[in-house]
Coordinates of C-alpha atoms and ligand atoms in Angstrom, one line a residue:
M1 CA 133.0 41.5 66.5
K2 CA 131.6 41.3 69.9
K3 CA 133.6 44.3 70.8
I4 CA 132.2 46.3 67.9
L5 CA 128.6 45.2 68.9
T6 CA 129.2 46.3 72.4
L7 CA 130.5 49.6 71.2
L8 CA 127.6 50.0 68.8
S9 CA 125.1 49.3 71.6
F10 CA 126.9 51.7 73.8
I11 CA 126.7 54.5 71.2
L12 CA 123.0 53.7 70.6
L13 CA 122.3 53.8 74.3
F14 CA 124.2 57.0 74.7
S15 CA 122.3 58.8 71.9
C16 CA 119.0 57.6 73.2
S17 CA 119.6 58.9 76.7
K18 CA 120.8 62.1 75.1
G19 CA 117.5 62.3 73.2
Q20 CA 115.5 62.1 76.4
E21 CA 117.5 64.9 78.0
Y22 CA 116.8 67.2 75.1
K23 CA 116.0 70.8 76.2
I24 CA 115.7 74.1 74.4
P25 CA 118.2 76.8 75.4
V26 CA 116.8 79.1 78.1
Y27 CA 118.0 82.5 79.4
G28 CA 116.7 84.6 82.2
W29 CA 116.8 88.4 82.9
L30 CA 117.7 88.8 86.6
G31 CA 118.6 91.7 88.9
G32 CA 120.7 91.7 92.0
P33 CA 122.7 91.1 94.1
G34 CA 121.3 93.5 96.7
E35 CA 122.2 92.2 100.1
S36 CA 122.5 88.6 99.1
T37 CA 125.4 86.6 100.4
D38 CA 127.5 84.3 98.2
E39 CA 125.7 81.3 99.7
E40 CA 122.3 82.7 98.8
L41 CA 123.4 83.5 95.3
K42 CA 124.8 80.0 94.9
D43 CA 121.4 78.5 96.0
Q44 CA 119.5 80.8 93.7
F45 CA 121.7 80.1 90.7
T46 CA 121.8 76.3 91.3
N47 CA 118.0 76.3 91.6
L48 CA 117.7 78.1 88.3
K49 CA 120.1 75.8 86.6
N50 CA 118.2 72.8 87.9
K51 CA 115.0 74.3 86.5
G52 CA 116.5 74.5 83.0
I53 CA 118.0 77.9 82.8
D54 CA 121.3 78.0 80.8
G55 CA 122.4 81.6 81.2
L56 CA 121.7 84.8 83.0
M57 CA 121.3 88.4 81.7
Y58 CA 122.3 89.9 85.0
N59 CA 121.7 93.5 86.1
G60 CA 123.9 94.5 88.9
G61 CA 124.8 98.2 88.2
Q62 CA 128.0 99.4 86.5
N63 CA 130.7 98.3 89.0
P64 CA 132.8 95.6 87.3
E65 CA 133.7 94.1 90.7
T66 CA 130.0 93.2 91.3
Y67 CA 130.1 91.2 88.1
R68 CA 133.4 89.5 89.1
R69 CA 131.8 88.3 92.4
V70 CA 128.4 87.3 91.0
G71 CA 129.8 86.0 87.8
K72 CA 132.1 83.6 89.6
I73 CA 129.1 82.1 91.5
A74 CA 127.0 81.9 88.3
K75 CA 129.8 80.2 86.4
D76 CA 130.4 77.7 89.2
A77 CA 126.6 76.9 89.0
G78 CA 127.1 76.1 85.3
L79 CA 125.4 79.2 84.0
E80 CA 126.5 81.5 81.1
F81 CA 126.9 85.0 82.5
H82 CA 126.0 88.1 80.5
T83 CA 125.8 91.6 82.1
W84 CA 122.6 93.4 81.5
I85 CA 123.3 97.1 81.8
P86 CA 121.1 99.9 80.3
T87 CA 122.7 101.8 77.5
M88 CA 121.0 105.1 76.5
V89 CA 119.1 105.5 79.8
Q90 CA 121.6 106.9 82.4
G91 CA 120.7 108.5 85.7
N92 CA 122.7 111.3 87.3
N93 CA 126.4 110.5 87.1
P94 CA 129.4 112.8 87.6
K95 CA 130.8 111.3 84.4
L96 CA 127.9 112.7 82.3
Q97 CA 127.1 116.3 81.5
P98 CA 123.5 117.5 81.6
D99 CA 123.8 118.8 78.0
W100 CA 124.7 115.3 76.7
Y101 CA 121.0 114.2 77.2
A102 CA 118.5 114.0 74.4
I103 CA 116.2 117.0 73.6
N104 CA 112.6 116.5 72.5
G105 CA 110.6 118.3 69.7
K106 CA 109.5 121.0 72.2
G107 CA 113.1 121.7 73.2
E108 CA 112.9 119.9 76.6
S109 CA 115.8 117.8 77.9
A110 CA 115.4 114.2 79.0
F111 CA 117.8 115.1 81.8
D112 CA 115.4 117.3 83.8
K113 CA 112.1 116.7 82.0
P114 CA 112.0 113.1 81.0
A115 CA 109.0 111.6 79.1
Y116 CA 106.5 109.3 80.9
V117 CA 108.5 108.4 84.0
D118 CA 111.3 109.9 86.1
Y119 CA 114.0 107.4 85.0
Y120 CA 113.5 108.1 81.3
K121 CA 116.8 110.1 81.2
F122 CA 118.0 109.2 77.7
L123 CA 121.3 110.4 76.4
C124 CA 121.8 111.9 72.9
P125 CA 123.2 109.1 70.7
N126 CA 124.9 111.7 68.5
R127 CA 127.5 112.8 71.0
E128 CA 131.0 111.4 70.9
E129 CA 131.3 112.0 74.6
V130 CA 128.3 109.7 75.1
Y131 CA 129.9 106.9 73.0
Q132 CA 133.2 107.2 74.9
F133 CA 131.4 107.0 78.3
L134 CA 129.6 103.8 77.1
A135 CA 132.7 102.3 75.6
N136 CA 134.6 102.8 78.8
M137 CA 131.8 101.5 81.0
Y138 CA 131.1 98.4 79.0
G139 CA 134.8 97.8 78.2
A140 CA 135.6 97.7 81.9
V141 CA 132.9 95.1 82.5
A142 CA 134.0 93.1 79.5
D143 CA 137.5 92.9 81.0
I144 CA 136.2 90.8 83.8
A145 CA 137.1 87.1 83.2
E146 CA 133.8 85.8 84.6
V147 CA 131.8 87.8 82.0
D148 CA 130.8 85.9 78.9
G149 CA 129.0 88.8 77.2
I150 CA 127.6 92.3 77.4
H151 CA 123.8 92.6 77.1
L152 CA 122.6 96.0 76.0
D153 CA 119.2 97.3 77.0
Y154 CA 117.4 100.6 76.4
I155 CA 119.6 100.8 73.3
R156 CA 117.2 103.1 71.6
F157 CA 115.3 106.4 71.6
P158 CA 112.5 107.0 74.1
D159 CA 109.2 105.5 72.8
V160 CA 107.8 108.1 70.3
I161 CA 104.7 105.8 70.4
L162 CA 104.0 103.7 73.4
A163 CA 103.0 100.1 73.1
R164 CA 99.2 100.0 72.7
G165 CA 98.7 98.2 76.1
L166 CA 100.3 101.2 77.9
W167 CA 98.1 104.0 76.5
D168 CA 95.5 103.7 79.3
K169 CA 98.2 103.6 82.0
Y170 CA 99.6 106.9 80.9
G171 CA 96.2 108.4 79.8
L172 CA 97.5 108.9 76.2
V173 CA 96.2 108.3 72.7
M174 CA 99.3 107.9 70.6
D175 CA 97.7 107.9 67.2
R176 CA 100.7 109.8 65.8
E177 CA 104.2 111.1 66.8
Y178 CA 103.9 114.0 69.2
P179 CA 106.9 116.4 69.7
E180 CA 107.1 115.9 73.5
Y181 CA 108.0 112.2 72.9
D182 CA 110.0 112.7 69.8
Y183 CA 113.9 113.0 70.2
C184 CA 116.6 114.2 69.5
Y185 CA 116.4 117.8 68.5
C186 CA 119.7 118.9 70.1
D187 CA 121.9 121.3 68.1
H188 CA 124.2 118.4 67.2
C189 CA 121.5 116.2 65.8
V190 CA 119.7 119.1 64.0
G191 CA 123.0 120.4 62.6
D192 CA 124.3 117.1 61.4
F193 CA 121.0 116.2 59.8
K194 CA 121.0 119.5 57.9
E195 CA 124.5 119.0 56.7
K196 CA 123.8 115.4 55.6
T197 CA 120.5 116.0 53.8
G198 CA 120.0 119.8 53.5
I199 CA 116.8 119.5 55.5
D200 CA 116.1 121.9 58.4
I201 CA 114.1 119.5 60.6
K202 CA 113.1 122.3 63.0
S203 CA 111.2 124.0 60.2
A204 CA 109.5 120.8 59.0
E205 CA 105.7 121.0 59.5
D206 CA 105.5 117.2 60.4
P207 CA 108.9 115.7 61.0
S208 CA 107.3 112.2 61.2
Q209 CA 106.7 112.3 57.5
I210 CA 110.3 112.8 56.6
Q211 CA 111.8 109.4 56.0
E212 CA 115.4 110.6 56.0
W213 CA 115.0 111.9 59.6
K214 CA 113.8 108.5 60.7
Q215 CA 116.7 106.8 59.0
F216 CA 119.2 109.3 60.4
R217 CA 118.1 108.3 63.9
Y218 CA 118.0 104.6 63.2
D219 CA 121.6 105.0 62.0
L220 CA 122.7 106.8 65.1
I221 CA 121.6 103.9 67.3
T222 CA 123.0 101.3 64.8
S223 CA 126.4 103.2 64.8
I224 CA 126.6 103.0 68.6
V225 CA 125.8 99.3 68.7
N226 CA 128.3 98.4 65.9
R227 CA 131.1 100.5 67.5
L228 CA 130.5 98.9 70.8
A229 CA 130.4 95.5 69.2
D230 CA 133.8 96.1 67.7
E231 CA 135.1 97.2 71.1
I232 CA 133.7 94.2 73.0
H233 CA 134.7 91.6 70.3
K234 CA 138.3 92.9 70.5
K235 CA 138.2 91.8 74.1
G236 CA 137.1 88.4 73.0
K237 CA 133.6 88.7 74.5
K238 CA 130.1 88.4 73.2
I239 CA 127.6 91.2 72.8
N240 CA 123.9 91.0 72.4
A241 CA 120.8 93.1 73.2
A242 CA 117.2 93.3 74.4
V243 CA 115.2 94.8 71.6
F244 CA 111.6 95.6 70.8
P245 CA 109.7 93.1 68.7
G246 CA 110.0 93.4 64.9
P247 CA 112.1 95.1 63.8
N248 CA 109.8 96.4 61.1
S249 CA 106.4 96.0 62.7
I250 CA 107.2 97.6 66.1
A251 CA 110.9 98.3 67.0
K252 CA 111.5 100.9 64.2
H253 CA 108.2 102.7 64.7
L254 CA 108.2 102.9 68.5
V255 CA 111.8 103.3 69.5
R256 CA 113.8 103.7 66.3
Q257 CA 115.7 100.3 66.5
E258 CA 116.7 98.9 63.1
W259 CA 118.2 95.9 64.8
D260 CA 118.5 93.8 61.8
K261 CA 121.5 96.0 60.9
W262 CA 123.3 95.4 64.2
N263 CA 126.5 93.4 64.4
L264 CA 125.5 91.4 67.5
D265 CA 126.1 87.8 68.5
A266 CA 122.4 87.3 69.4
V267 CA 119.2 89.3 69.8
F268 CA 116.6 89.0 72.5
P269 CA 113.3 90.6 71.3
M270 CA 111.0 91.4 74.2
N271 CA 108.0 89.6 72.6
Y272 CA 105.7 90.7 75.4
N273 CA 102.3 90.0 73.9
D274 CA 100.3 91.6 76.7
F275 CA 101.9 95.0 76.1
Y276 CA 100.5 94.9 72.6
L277 CA 97.1 93.5 73.6
E278 CA 98.0 90.3 71.7
D279 CA 97.6 86.6 72.5
P280 CA 100.5 84.1 73.0
E281 CA 100.3 82.9 69.4
W282 CA 101.4 86.4 68.3
V283 CA 104.8 85.6 69.9
G284 CA 105.3 83.2 67.0
D285 CA 104.4 85.9 64.4
V286 CA 107.0 88.4 65.7
T287 CA 109.6 85.6 66.2
K288 CA 109.2 84.7 62.5
E289 CA 109.5 88.4 61.5
G290 CA 112.7 88.8 63.5
V291 CA 114.3 85.6 62.3
T292 CA 113.5 86.5 58.7
A293 CA 114.9 90.0 59.1
I294 CA 118.2 88.8 60.5
G295 CA 118.3 86.1 57.8
N296 CA 119.2 83.5 60.4
K297 CA 122.7 84.9 60.7
I298 CA 122.6 85.1 64.5
P299 CA 120.4 83.4 67.1
L300 CA 117.2 85.0 68.2
Y301 CA 116.0 84.3 71.7
S302 CA 112.3 85.1 72.2
G303 CA 111.8 87.2 75.4
L304 CA 108.7 86.1 77.3
F305 CA 106.9 88.3 79.9
I306 CA 105.6 86.3 82.8
C307 CA 102.6 87.2 84.9
P308 CA 103.7 87.2 88.5
K309 CA 100.2 86.9 90.1
P310 CA 98.1 84.9 87.6
E311 CA 95.0 85.0 89.9
N312 CA 94.9 88.8 89.7
K313 CA 95.6 89.3 85.9
T314 CA 92.0 90.0 84.9
K315 CA 91.5 92.6 87.7
E316 CA 94.9 94.2 87.2
N317 CA 95.0 97.4 85.2
D318 CA 98.8 97.9 85.1
P319 CA 100.2 96.0 82.1
E320 CA 103.5 95.7 84.0
N321 CA 101.7 93.1 86.1
H322 CA 100.2 91.3 83.1
G323 CA 102.1 88.6 81.2
L324 CA 101.9 85.0 80.3
L325 CA 99.7 82.8 82.6
P326 CA 100.9 79.2 83.4
G327 CA 98.4 78.0 80.8
E328 CA 99.9 80.3 78.2
I329 CA 103.6 79.8 78.6
G330 CA 103.7 76.5 76.7
T331 CA 102.0 78.1 73.7
A332 CA 104.5 81.0 73.7
I333 CA 107.4 78.7 73.9
R334 CA 106.1 76.4 71.1
A335 CA 105.2 79.4 68.9
S336 CA 108.7 80.9 69.4
M337 CA 110.5 77.6 68.6
E338 CA 108.3 76.6 65.7
N339 CA 109.0 80.0 64.1
G340 CA 112.8 79.8 64.3
A341 CA 113.8 81.0 67.7
A342 CA 117.1 79.5 69.0
G343 CA 115.6 79.5 72.5
I344 CA 113.8 81.7 74.9
C345 CA 114.5 84.3 77.7
L346 CA 112.3 84.7 80.7
F347 CA 111.3 88.1 82.1
T348 CA 111.8 87.0 84.8
P349 CA 112.5 83.7 86.5
S350 CA 111.5 85.5 89.8
R351 CA 108.0 86.2 88.4
M352 CA 107.4 82.5 87.7
T353 CA 104.9 80.7 89.9
E354 CA 105.1 77.0 90.7
E355 CA 102.4 76.4 88.0
H356 CA 104.5 78.3 85.5
W357 CA 107.5 76.1 86.2
V358 CA 105.5 72.9 85.8
E359 CA 104.2 74.0 82.3
F360 CA 107.7 75.4 81.4
D361 CA 109.3 72.1 82.2
K362 CA 107.0 70.3 79.8
A363 CA 107.5 72.8 77.0
I364 CA 111.3 73.1 77.1
R365 CA 111.8 69.4 76.7
I366 CA 110.1 69.1 73.3
D367 CA 112.2 69.1 70.2
Y368 CA 110.3 71.5 68.0
S369 CA 112.6 71.2 65.1
S370 CA 111.3 67.6 64.4
K371 CA 107.7 68.8 64.3
Ligands
ZN401 ZN1 121.0 114.9 69.9

């Protein structure tokens, strides 16, 4: 009897102490390794682990060997390791032909005349050669033992409408879809759409009013994701993606991502409220929308955009330097978790100030499911 009581009290003690250690799952988007030595990476990763980060979405180019080296150090530090590599945006590369890039409604190529910014070189999602390039590139990375998963980003069309908070930065009023930001009108896309629907999209007065044309392009992205998912799953690895908030309120309208139809292991919506001129409570609204859309089939990690210089936020015009203040991060975490997120993902741990970490530490140790 005494033995049983001892055992019982041990179990009780164990479960209590476990309760105190409760923490929500946290990921972080991180770039590197640059010139960092192994020792420096080890310090960086150990520090992040101690602060409450469970896994990295790590951007280190396309060379699998980089991920072998960095992944080993991340795993030794106790972190999950996912490789964060852009999908449809690809810079000059001898493996890619200029005519594989997307064409806008004015006939201009994203290869030599990208929209908004120089790096917006989007590929056409309707070229088999493009898919094969992506499958080979991600496949080689997924073959690395240290890699837990492939994290897709820029898995979309260029923004046909920019987030509201970016209009001033680019001096644009995006009250409707304009041809210079609307893709892809290459011969493959126009021809396949005509064959499928009988509609000649080039002769349409306002292509934005044609629902089939929108769906055709959602489906092109969905098809790439689901084919890549099969490929990566065959290798026994996970696959997930950074996506726009929604999917219905924003992702489909702005960048043609119908991500509730993607066969991923997790989604990471970039719930960056400042880009949409919204407050931190809005993060909860879009989290709820996303969780509802995917029917709770896969985990959704709410992506949070951190303000790197909180003291400058009100004077700063560039939304890229906005983001959650230390006083707002707890609200965004709570709103995410209370609305069904499985955890959060920071953009980025490097943008976090000491004050952010203090507020973060309080917020991640609350069990929101019991509220
Ligand atoms: Zn095309």
